[in-house]
Amino acid sequence: MTSKYSFPNDFLWGVATSSYQIEGAHATDGKGPSIWDTFTQLPGNIKNGDTGNIACDHYSRWKDDVATMKDLGVQAYRFSISWPRVLPTGNGPDINEKGLAFYDRLVDGLLDANITPYITLYHWDLPQQIQNQGGWPHRSTVDLFVNYADIVSKKLGDRVKHWITHNEPWVVSTNGYLNGHHAPGHKSWGEALSATHHLLLSHGLAVPVIRNNSPNCEVGITLNLCPAYPASPSIADQQATQQFDGEFNRWFLDPLFRGSYPEDVLTTHLSKKRIMSSDLSFIQDGDLQKISTPIDFLGLNYYSRAIIRSNEIPEEENTPVEINPGEQTDNGWEIHAESLHLLLKRLTIEYPIEAIYITENGAAYNIKPNGTSEIHDEIRIKYIHDHLIACYKSLEDNVPLRGYFVWTLMDNFEWAEGYGQKFGLIHIDDATLNRIPKDSFHWYQRTIANNSLNH
Ligand code: IFM
């Protein structure tokens, strides 16, 4: 690093997307239904009744999108594979060759454009048929995922050398099986905890399979982590913060990097009767060893921190709140870049993590074109700029941070929020699906070209 905010020469700049959020269904090419196809059809689940049926139509427009990424100058593109596009019922050997061919062409197109593919195998679009058989709370889904990982890595592993098994297992289990905000919309502690375990187990079992099919590759998993701070110094707030950290962060980090679930969280689940100890039989002998199979990197998705106020503060401890949330993005997430720096340091101190990529970071700002074909989103530029400073400081602190992927390339289907929340560097015209690069696109382009924030 030579001048202030110049990044190391091998620092990787990228953008990220996911299949259901951008591709569009194109079911006539053989894709089977996913749980999101089902969930979005049910009235009331998604704002404005939006669906991913068309999304950004990336499935048809991928060549133009790759050309745009080349123009942006990114060295890497993180995208996900739609499991039911490859295996319509979720199970092999019933492969949809047209679906697999789509990703084959995309990988070749990226490599021709000098963009390294980073593939996420599971970004939430579970084949509906697997959900019909019980979904992630059922152990049978583990083997089905490993089989799917095997098929995809066999086909693409000669060219793809960076693999992410799962995206944000916390969201899959919590939003999918505990609070019902996401597909399949269930509400059960028992299901949520067993889903988490099976997601992690399927990750651990897929790692050696992918390595075998893709010589000299890197394999990791992406977690969304959220640093937590007590709103006041009261004991109750500190305990609630420890509990939040346990459920949100350590429940995933500990099994992956230490081979055990955090005892304090298990005790809380049992004492609050969220689950009975007999129900924990989904954790079988040897599972944690498999889950903690060493990996090459951790993918970190960072957006915000949490400020925790206990709802059980005893009268004598009624300490006034000392930390209040600061400015927020348009979806109400507090902007706190320094927490990313502190989180990165904590990860390297507390866990044996070889390398980290920021696999997602970005902001929802719902700015529309102003009548011209320009979108002035300085606030997104500031958000990304400040988080890159946090990355820079982390590199100075010797965090093994290898790269940064903006979430996201283009405005897309933001799950239960529909198309209302816009995280993209590129605006998509609702009527024509034409792509319009925002000011943040041009700013990121200069940042990559200079490998630096000094421009
Ligand atoms: O859009 C999502 C993405 O699919 C997973 N991480 C968070 C993003 C913003 O909510």
Short mmCIF file of C-alpha atoms and ligand atoms in Angstrom, two decimals:
data_model
loop_
_atom_site.label_atom_id
_atom_site.label_comp_id
_atom_site.label_asym_id
_atom_site.label_seq_id
_atom_site.Cartn_x
_atom_site.Cartn_y
_atom_site.Cartn_z
CA MET A 1 0.00 0.00 0.00
CA THR A 2 1.63 3.23 -1.09
CA SER A 3 -0.64 6.19 -0.48
CA LYS A 4 -3.60 6.57 1.84
CA TYR A 5 -6.48 4.29 0.80
CA SER A 6 -4.59 2.47 -1.92
CA PHE A 7 -5.42 -1.23 -1.77
CA PRO A 8 -2.95 -4.12 -2.21
CA ASN A 9 -2.33 -5.04 -5.85
CA ASP A 10 -3.98 -8.43 -5.43
CA PHE A 11 -7.10 -7.07 -3.69
CA LEU A 12 -10.11 -8.44 -5.58
CA TRP A 13 -12.95 -6.13 -6.65
CA GLY A 14 -16.29 -7.69 -7.45
CA VAL A 15 -20.06 -7.50 -7.56
CA ALA A 16 -22.59 -10.08 -6.36
CA THR A 17 -26.08 -11.25 -7.34
CA SER A 18 -28.25 -14.33 -6.84
CA SER A 19 -30.27 -16.52 -9.19
CA TYR A 20 -33.86 -15.98 -8.03
CA GLN A 21 -33.29 -12.24 -7.62
CA ILE A 22 -32.16 -11.58 -11.21
CA GLU A 23 -32.65 -14.47 -13.64
CA GLY A 24 -36.39 -14.71 -14.27
CA ALA A 25 -37.96 -18.16 -14.36
CA HIS A 26 -37.84 -19.25 -18.03
CA ALA A 27 -39.54 -22.44 -16.93
CA THR A 28 -40.01 -23.46 -20.57
CA ASP A 29 -36.30 -24.29 -20.52
CA GLY A 30 -37.02 -26.98 -17.96
CA LYS A 31 -36.54 -25.25 -14.62
CA GLY A 32 -38.56 -26.84 -11.81
CA PRO A 33 -40.38 -24.73 -9.22
CA SER A 34 -38.50 -23.49 -6.16
CA ILE A 35 -39.95 -22.61 -2.77
CA TRP A 36 -39.75 -18.96 -3.84
CA ASP A 37 -41.92 -19.62 -6.90
CA THR A 38 -44.51 -21.06 -4.54
CA PHE A 39 -44.14 -18.48 -1.76
CA THR A 40 -44.44 -15.47 -4.08
CA GLN A 41 -47.74 -16.76 -5.49
CA LEU A 42 -49.45 -16.57 -2.09
CA PRO A 43 -51.17 -13.22 -1.49
CA GLY A 44 -49.68 -11.13 1.31
CA ASN A 45 -46.22 -12.70 1.35
CA ILE A 46 -44.45 -10.12 -0.83
CA LYS A 47 -44.93 -6.34 -1.04
CA ASN A 48 -47.05 -5.34 -4.06
CA GLY A 49 -47.47 -9.02 -4.92
CA ASP A 50 -44.10 -8.92 -6.71
CA THR A 51 -42.50 -12.16 -7.92
CA GLY A 52 -39.20 -13.24 -9.46
CA ASN A 53 -40.94 -14.57 -12.59
CA ILE A 54 -39.24 -12.00 -14.77
CA ALA A 55 -36.88 -10.23 -12.35
CA CYS A 56 -34.06 -8.62 -14.42
CA ASP A 57 -34.39 -11.27 -17.14
CA HIS A 58 -30.70 -11.94 -16.71
CA TYR A 59 -31.30 -15.45 -18.09
CA SER A 60 -31.81 -13.87 -21.56
CA ARG A 61 -29.63 -10.80 -21.12
CA TRP A 62 -26.58 -12.35 -19.48
CA LYS A 63 -24.23 -11.50 -22.36
CA ASP A 64 -25.00 -7.79 -22.06
CA ASP A 65 -24.71 -8.02 -18.28
CA VAL A 66 -21.27 -9.61 -18.55
CA ALA A 67 -20.23 -6.89 -21.01
CA THR A 68 -21.41 -4.27 -18.51
CA MET A 69 -19.38 -5.93 -15.74
CA LYS A 70 -16.36 -5.89 -18.00
CA ASP A 71 -16.91 -2.18 -18.54
CA LEU A 72 -17.23 -1.74 -14.78
CA GLY A 73 -13.81 -3.34 -14.46
CA VAL A 74 -14.64 -5.96 -11.80
CA GLN A 75 -12.22 -8.83 -11.52
CA ALA A 76 -14.77 -11.19 -9.98
CA TYR A 77 -18.49 -11.91 -10.18
CA ARG A 78 -20.29 -13.78 -7.41
CA PHE A 79 -23.53 -15.37 -8.62
CA SER A 80 -25.61 -18.30 -7.50
CA ILE A 81 -26.88 -21.39 -9.27
CA SER A 82 -30.58 -22.10 -9.20
CA TRP A 83 -30.79 -25.66 -7.86
CA PRO A 84 -34.19 -26.38 -9.53
CA ARG A 85 -32.91 -25.03 -12.85
CA VAL A 86 -30.26 -27.75 -12.79
CA LEU A 87 -32.28 -30.44 -11.01
CA PRO A 88 -36.01 -29.67 -11.45
CA THR A 89 -37.06 -31.99 -8.64
CA GLY A 90 -33.91 -31.36 -6.63
CA ASN A 91 -32.66 -34.88 -7.07
CA GLY A 92 -30.28 -36.48 -9.53
CA PRO A 93 -29.89 -38.09 -11.98
CA ASP A 94 -32.80 -36.04 -13.35
CA ILE A 95 -30.58 -33.21 -14.76
CA ASN A 96 -32.04 -30.37 -16.82
CA GLU A 97 -29.22 -30.11 -19.35
CA LYS A 98 -30.52 -26.76 -20.66
CA GLY A 99 -30.27 -25.31 -17.17
CA LEU A 100 -26.75 -26.55 -16.62
CA ALA A 101 -25.78 -25.29 -20.10
CA PHE A 102 -26.90 -21.78 -19.10
CA TYR A 103 -24.33 -21.68 -16.28
CA ASP A 104 -21.73 -23.31 -18.52
CA ARG A 105 -22.12 -20.47 -21.05
CA LEU A 106 -22.13 -17.85 -18.30
CA VAL A 107 -18.87 -19.19 -16.84
CA ASP A 108 -17.23 -19.21 -20.28
CA GLY A 109 -18.52 -15.70 -20.99
CA LEU A 110 -17.09 -14.45 -17.71
CA LEU A 111 -13.72 -16.05 -18.30
CA ASP A 112 -13.60 -14.57 -21.82
CA ALA A 113 -14.22 -11.17 -20.22
CA ASN A 114 -11.42 -11.81 -17.72
CA ILE A 115 -13.86 -11.96 -14.79
CA THR A 116 -13.34 -14.72 -12.23
CA PRO A 117 -16.56 -16.59 -11.33
CA TYR A 118 -17.35 -17.05 -7.64
CA ILE A 119 -20.24 -19.51 -7.45
CA THR A 120 -22.70 -19.74 -4.57
CA LEU A 121 -24.47 -23.09 -4.68
CA TYR A 122 -27.39 -22.22 -2.44
CA HIS A 123 -28.89 -18.75 -2.28
CA TRP A 124 -32.30 -19.79 -0.99
CA ASP A 125 -34.17 -21.22 -4.02
CA LEU A 126 -34.74 -24.75 -2.72
CA PRO A 127 -36.53 -27.06 -5.19
CA GLN A 128 -40.18 -27.19 -4.12
CA GLN A 129 -40.19 -30.97 -4.28
CA ILE A 130 -37.49 -31.14 -1.60
CA GLN A 131 -39.57 -28.84 0.61
CA ASN A 132 -42.53 -31.16 0.03
CA GLN A 133 -40.40 -33.90 1.54
CA GLY A 134 -39.60 -31.75 4.59
CA GLY A 135 -36.96 -29.26 3.36
CA TRP A 136 -33.97 -28.21 5.46
CA PRO A 137 -35.40 -29.44 8.78
CA HIS A 138 -35.12 -32.97 7.34
CA ARG A 139 -31.80 -34.77 7.24
CA SER A 140 -32.50 -36.22 3.78
CA THR A 141 -31.97 -32.72 2.30
CA VAL A 142 -28.30 -32.92 3.30
CA ASP A 143 -27.55 -35.73 0.86
CA LEU A 144 -29.61 -34.10 -1.85
CA PHE A 145 -27.53 -30.91 -1.51
CA VAL A 146 -24.26 -32.86 -1.65
CA ASN A 147 -25.46 -34.65 -4.78
CA TYR A 148 -26.39 -31.29 -6.37
CA ALA A 149 -22.99 -29.81 -5.37
CA ASP A 150 -21.34 -32.84 -6.96
CA ILE A 151 -23.21 -32.43 -10.26
CA VAL A 152 -22.49 -28.70 -10.55
CA SER A 153 -18.85 -28.86 -9.48
CA LYS A 154 -18.22 -31.80 -11.86
CA LYS A 155 -19.60 -29.78 -14.75
CA LEU A 156 -17.97 -26.43 -13.96
CA GLY A 157 -15.08 -27.36 -11.67
CA ASP A 158 -12.49 -27.36 -14.45
CA ARG A 159 -13.04 -23.59 -14.88
CA VAL A 160 -14.58 -22.40 -11.61
CA LYS A 161 -12.08 -22.30 -8.75
CA HIS A 162 -14.02 -20.38 -6.10
CA TRP A 163 -17.03 -22.00 -4.46
CA ILE A 164 -19.40 -20.87 -1.73
CA THR A 165 -21.65 -23.61 -0.42
CA HIS A 166 -24.36 -21.53 1.28
CA ASN A 167 -25.41 -17.93 1.49
CA GLU A 168 -26.51 -16.72 4.93
CA PRO A 169 -27.77 -19.89 6.66
CA TRP A 170 -29.08 -17.61 9.47
CA VAL A 171 -31.58 -16.09 7.03
CA VAL A 172 -32.61 -19.48 5.64
CA SER A 173 -33.38 -20.89 9.07
CA THR A 174 -34.69 -17.76 10.82
CA ASN A 175 -36.72 -16.12 8.06
CA GLY A 176 -37.67 -19.38 6.36
CA TYR A 177 -38.51 -21.60 9.33
CA LEU A 178 -38.84 -19.37 12.43
CA ASN A 179 -40.56 -16.07 11.62
CA GLY A 180 -42.05 -17.09 8.28
CA HIS A 181 -41.00 -13.92 6.43
CA HIS A 182 -39.30 -15.92 3.70
CA ALA A 183 -40.08 -19.13 1.85
CA PRO A 184 -41.31 -21.62 2.90
CA GLY A 185 -42.94 -19.37 5.53
CA HIS A 186 -42.85 -21.70 8.53
CA LYS A 187 -42.81 -20.68 12.19
CA SER A 188 -41.16 -23.24 14.45
CA TRP A 189 -38.10 -23.17 16.69
CA GLY A 190 -37.60 -26.90 16.25
CA GLU A 191 -37.61 -26.60 12.46
CA ALA A 192 -35.35 -23.54 12.51
CA LEU A 193 -32.70 -25.23 14.65
CA SER A 194 -32.69 -28.48 12.73
CA ALA A 195 -32.63 -26.54 9.44
CA THR A 196 -29.51 -24.69 10.62
CA HIS A 197 -27.83 -27.93 11.56
CA HIS A 198 -28.60 -29.57 8.23
CA LEU A 199 -27.47 -26.52 6.27
CA LEU A 200 -24.14 -26.58 8.09
CA LEU A 201 -23.79 -30.34 7.77
CA SER A 202 -24.50 -30.20 4.04
CA HIS A 203 -21.81 -27.53 3.77
CA GLY A 204 -19.24 -29.69 5.59
CA LEU A 205 -20.03 -32.75 3.49
CA ALA A 206 -19.99 -30.84 0.21
CA VAL A 207 -16.54 -29.32 0.78
CA PRO A 208 -14.49 -32.46 -0.02
CA VAL A 209 -16.79 -33.33 -2.95
CA ILE A 210 -16.24 -29.90 -4.52
CA ARG A 211 -12.49 -30.08 -3.89
CA ASN A 212 -12.39 -33.46 -5.60
CA ASN A 213 -14.21 -32.17 -8.68
CA SER A 214 -12.42 -28.83 -8.91
CA PRO A 215 -8.68 -29.32 -8.40
CA ASN A 216 -6.87 -26.43 -6.69
CA CYS A 217 -10.09 -24.64 -5.88
CA GLU A 218 -11.02 -22.55 -2.84
CA VAL A 219 -14.19 -23.47 -0.94
CA GLY A 220 -15.94 -21.42 1.73
CA ILE A 221 -19.31 -20.43 3.13
CA THR A 222 -20.94 -17.01 3.42
CA LEU A 223 -22.37 -15.85 6.73
CA ASN A 224 -24.28 -12.66 7.44
CA LEU A 225 -22.85 -11.46 10.73
CA CYS A 226 -24.14 -8.65 12.87
CA PRO A 227 -21.99 -7.16 15.65
CA ALA A 228 -24.11 -6.38 18.70
CA TYR A 229 -23.69 -3.62 21.29
CA PRO A 230 -25.60 -3.19 24.57
CA ALA A 231 -27.77 -0.06 24.50
CA SER A 232 -26.73 0.67 28.10
CA PRO A 233 -24.13 -0.75 30.48
CA SER A 234 -26.86 -2.54 32.50
CA ILE A 235 -26.24 -6.21 33.21
CA ALA A 236 -29.54 -7.07 31.51
CA ASP A 237 -28.52 -5.29 28.30
CA GLN A 238 -25.13 -6.94 28.36
CA GLN A 239 -26.67 -10.36 28.82
CA ALA A 240 -29.18 -9.74 26.04
CA THR A 241 -26.33 -8.66 23.78
CA GLN A 242 -24.39 -11.81 24.56
CA GLN A 243 -27.49 -13.83 23.73
CA PHE A 244 -28.07 -11.99 20.45
CA ASP A 245 -24.42 -12.48 19.50
CA GLY A 246 -24.74 -16.17 20.36
CA GLU A 247 -27.85 -16.76 18.30
CA PHE A 248 -26.88 -14.60 15.32
CA ASN A 249 -23.11 -14.99 15.06
CA ARG A 250 -21.57 -17.70 17.27
CA TRP A 251 -24.28 -20.27 16.47
CA PHE A 252 -22.71 -20.42 12.99
CA LEU A 253 -19.09 -19.46 13.61
CA ASP A 254 -18.49 -21.89 16.48
CA PRO A 255 -19.56 -25.10 14.72
CA LEU A 256 -17.77 -24.10 11.53
CA PHE A 257 -14.49 -23.04 13.10
CA ARG A 258 -14.46 -24.76 16.52
CA GLY A 259 -16.56 -27.87 15.95
CA SER A 260 -19.10 -27.13 18.71
CA TYR A 261 -22.32 -25.20 19.27
CA PRO A 262 -22.05 -22.46 21.91
CA GLU A 263 -23.18 -23.90 25.26
CA ASP A 264 -24.77 -20.65 26.47
CA VAL A 265 -27.08 -20.54 23.44
CA LEU A 266 -28.06 -24.19 23.78
CA THR A 267 -28.88 -23.56 27.46
CA THR A 268 -31.06 -20.57 26.51
CA HIS A 269 -32.95 -22.57 23.89
CA LEU A 270 -33.64 -25.31 26.41
CA SER A 271 -34.47 -23.03 29.36
CA LYS A 272 -36.87 -20.96 27.23
CA LYS A 273 -38.44 -24.25 26.10
CA ARG A 274 -37.91 -23.40 22.44
CA ILE A 275 -36.84 -26.99 22.04
CA MET A 276 -36.66 -30.05 24.30
CA SER A 277 -33.31 -31.75 24.81
CA SER A 278 -34.71 -34.91 23.19
CA ASP A 279 -35.43 -32.89 20.03
CA LEU A 280 -31.73 -32.15 19.68
CA SER A 281 -31.31 -35.69 18.38
CA PHE A 282 -30.89 -34.16 14.91
CA ILE A 283 -27.28 -33.56 16.03
CA GLN A 284 -25.69 -36.96 15.46
CA ASP A 285 -22.27 -38.24 16.50
CA GLY A 286 -19.57 -37.03 14.14
CA ASP A 287 -21.70 -34.24 12.61
CA LEU A 288 -19.74 -31.40 14.19
CA GLN A 289 -16.48 -32.82 12.99
CA LYS A 290 -17.88 -32.83 9.46
CA ILE A 291 -19.27 -29.31 9.81
CA SER A 292 -15.87 -28.02 10.93
CA THR A 293 -13.98 -29.45 7.95
CA PRO A 294 -11.32 -26.78 7.35
CA ILE A 295 -12.29 -24.31 4.64
CA ASP A 296 -10.28 -21.88 2.56
CA PHE A 297 -12.18 -18.72 3.34
CA LEU A 298 -15.11 -17.17 5.11
CA GLY A 299 -17.46 -15.04 3.02
CA LEU A 300 -18.81 -12.19 5.13
CA ASN A 301 -21.97 -10.29 4.29
CA TYR A 302 -22.03 -7.11 6.32
CA TYR A 303 -24.73 -4.44 6.31
CA SER A 304 -25.31 -3.12 9.82
CA ARG A 305 -24.84 -3.55 13.56
CA ALA A 306 -27.46 -4.22 16.26
CA ILE A 307 -27.98 -2.16 19.40
CA ILE A 308 -29.57 -4.38 22.02
CA ARG A 309 -32.01 -3.25 24.71
CA SER A 310 -33.23 -6.02 26.99
CA ASN A 311 -36.97 -6.24 27.54
CA GLU A 312 -36.32 -7.74 30.96
CA ILE A 313 -34.48 -4.89 32.73
CA PRO A 314 -35.13 -5.02 36.50
CA GLU A 315 -36.23 -1.71 38.11
CA GLU A 316 -32.98 -1.27 40.09
CA GLU A 317 -30.94 -1.60 36.93
CA ASN A 318 -32.87 0.84 34.82
CA THR A 319 -29.79 2.35 33.24
CA PRO A 320 -30.42 5.02 30.60
CA VAL A 321 -29.69 4.13 27.01
CA GLU A 322 -26.22 5.29 25.96
CA ILE A 323 -26.05 4.10 22.36
CA ASN A 324 -28.72 5.17 19.91
CA PRO A 325 -28.85 4.18 16.25
CA GLY A 326 -27.43 6.71 13.80
CA GLU A 327 -28.44 7.40 10.22
CA GLN A 328 -30.23 4.61 8.33
CA THR A 329 -30.55 3.49 4.72
CA ASP A 330 -33.97 3.41 3.03
CA ASN A 331 -34.78 -0.03 4.43
CA GLY A 332 -34.10 1.12 7.99
CA TRP A 333 -30.70 -0.49 8.51
CA GLU A 334 -28.32 1.65 10.56
CA ILE A 335 -25.15 2.70 8.75
CA HIS A 336 -22.15 1.81 10.89
CA ALA A 337 -18.98 1.19 8.91
CA GLU A 338 -16.64 1.11 11.91
CA SER A 339 -18.45 -2.01 13.15
CA LEU A 340 -17.26 -3.80 10.01
CA HIS A 341 -13.67 -2.99 10.94
CA LEU A 342 -14.18 -4.22 14.52
CA LEU A 343 -15.99 -7.35 13.32
CA LEU A 344 -13.17 -8.25 10.92
CA LYS A 345 -10.62 -7.86 13.72
CA ARG A 346 -12.72 -9.96 16.08
CA LEU A 347 -13.08 -12.75 13.53
CA THR A 348 -9.35 -13.07 13.04
CA ILE A 349 -8.64 -12.96 16.77
CA GLU A 350 -11.33 -15.43 17.87
CA TYR A 351 -11.42 -17.95 15.01
CA PRO A 352 -8.82 -19.75 12.89
CA ILE A 353 -9.91 -18.11 9.64
CA GLU A 354 -7.45 -18.34 6.75
CA ALA A 355 -8.95 -15.68 4.51
CA ILE A 356 -12.03 -13.49 4.32
CA TYR A 357 -13.92 -11.98 1.42
CA ILE A 358 -16.63 -9.40 1.92
CA THR A 359 -19.08 -11.30 -0.28
CA GLU A 360 -21.79 -8.64 0.14
CA ASN A 361 -21.94 -5.04 1.28
CA GLY A 362 -24.15 -2.29 -0.03
CA ALA A 363 -27.14 -0.09 0.71
CA ALA A 364 -30.81 0.23 -0.20
CA TYR A 365 -31.43 3.73 -1.55
CA ASN A 366 -34.54 3.99 -3.65
CA ILE A 367 -33.45 6.82 -5.91
CA LYS A 368 -35.13 7.00 -9.31
CA PRO A 369 -33.88 8.57 -12.56
CA ASN A 370 -34.51 12.31 -12.50
CA GLY A 371 -36.04 12.62 -15.96
CA THR A 372 -32.66 12.35 -17.64
CA SER A 373 -30.95 9.00 -17.82
CA GLU A 374 -28.88 9.74 -14.75
CA ILE A 375 -29.24 8.51 -11.21
CA HIS A 376 -27.41 10.56 -8.63
CA ASP A 377 -26.89 8.23 -5.70
CA GLU A 378 -24.12 10.00 -3.78
CA ILE A 379 -25.39 8.46 -0.54
CA ARG A 380 -24.71 4.96 -1.84
CA ILE A 381 -21.24 6.12 -2.89
CA LYS A 382 -20.67 7.42 0.64
CA TYR A 383 -21.90 4.16 2.17
CA ILE A 384 -19.59 2.03 0.02
CA HIS A 385 -16.69 4.47 0.42
CA ASP A 386 -16.95 4.39 4.23
CA HIS A 387 -17.15 0.59 4.32
CA LEU A 388 -14.10 0.39 2.06
CA ILE A 389 -12.25 2.57 4.54
CA ALA A 390 -13.21 -0.01 7.18
CA CYS A 391 -11.74 -2.69 4.89
CA TYR A 392 -8.61 -0.62 4.40
CA LYS A 393 -8.14 -0.19 8.17
CA SER A 394 -8.64 -3.94 8.60
CA LEU A 395 -5.90 -4.65 6.06
CA GLU A 396 -3.62 -2.31 8.02
CA ASP A 397 -4.46 -4.44 11.06
CA ASN A 398 -3.36 -7.54 9.14
CA VAL A 399 -6.83 -9.01 8.66
CA PRO A 400 -6.49 -11.52 5.76
CA LEU A 401 -9.10 -9.70 3.69
CA ARG A 402 -8.83 -10.77 0.06
CA GLY A 403 -11.59 -8.88 -1.69
CA TYR A 404 -14.86 -6.98 -1.69
CA PHE A 405 -18.10 -7.62 -3.61
CA VAL A 406 -20.71 -4.87 -3.82
CA TRP A 407 -24.27 -6.01 -3.25
CA THR A 408 -25.44 -5.69 -5.92
CA LEU A 409 -24.81 -5.31 -9.64
CA MET A 410 -28.37 -4.21 -10.48
CA ASP A 411 -31.64 -3.44 -8.71
CA ASN A 412 -33.46 -6.72 -8.25
CA PHE A 413 -36.07 -8.76 -6.41
CA GLU A 414 -35.42 -7.99 -2.74
CA TRP A 415 -37.31 -11.00 -1.33
CA ALA A 416 -40.29 -10.08 0.88
CA GLU A 417 -39.72 -6.40 -0.03
CA GLY A 418 -40.30 -7.09 -3.74
CA TYR A 419 -38.73 -4.56 -6.13
CA GLY A 420 -39.16 -1.63 -3.71
CA GLN A 421 -35.72 -1.75 -2.11
CA LYS A 422 -32.94 -0.86 -4.53
CA PHE A 423 -29.37 -1.93 -3.77
CA GLY A 424 -28.01 -1.88 -7.34
CA LEU A 425 -25.18 0.01 -9.01
CA ILE A 426 -27.46 -0.20 -12.06
CA HIS A 427 -31.10 0.87 -12.29
CA ILE A 428 -33.55 -1.37 -14.15
CA ASP A 429 -36.34 0.35 -16.02
CA ASP A 430 -39.60 -1.27 -14.88
CA ALA A 431 -41.21 -1.29 -18.31
CA THR A 432 -38.31 -2.09 -20.63
CA LEU A 433 -35.82 -3.75 -18.24
CA ASN A 434 -33.20 -1.45 -19.79
CA ARG A 435 -30.14 -1.06 -17.62
CA ILE A 436 -29.06 2.44 -16.52
CA PRO A 437 -25.76 2.72 -14.62
CA LYS A 438 -26.03 4.96 -11.57
CA ASP A 439 -23.39 7.46 -10.41
CA SER A 440 -22.24 4.77 -7.93
CA PHE A 441 -21.44 2.49 -10.90
CA HIS A 442 -19.09 5.12 -12.35
CA TRP A 443 -17.56 5.82 -8.95
CA TYR A 444 -16.90 2.10 -8.33
CA GLN A 445 -15.43 1.86 -11.84
CA ARG A 446 -12.90 4.60 -10.96
CA THR A 447 -12.16 2.99 -7.58
CA ILE A 448 -11.34 -0.31 -9.28
CA ALA A 449 -9.29 1.35 -12.03
CA ASN A 450 -7.23 3.23 -9.43
CA ASN A 451 -7.24 0.37 -6.91
CA SER A 452 -7.78 3.17 -4.46
CA LEU A 453 -10.29 5.54 -2.91
CA ASN A 454 -8.08 8.48 -3.94
CA HIS A 455 -9.83 9.79 -7.01
O1 IFM B 1 -30.71 -9.15 -1.23
C1 IFM B 1 -30.12 -9.74 -0.12
C2 IFM B 1 -29.28 -10.93 -0.52
O2 IFM B 1 -30.02 -11.87 -1.23
C3 IFM B 1 -28.70 -11.59 0.70
N1 IFM B 1 -28.04 -10.64 1.55
C4 IFM B 1 -28.71 -9.42 1.89
C5 IFM B 1 -29.23 -8.75 0.62
C6 IFM B 1 -29.96 -7.44 0.99
O3 IFM B 1 -31.03 -7.71 1.82
#
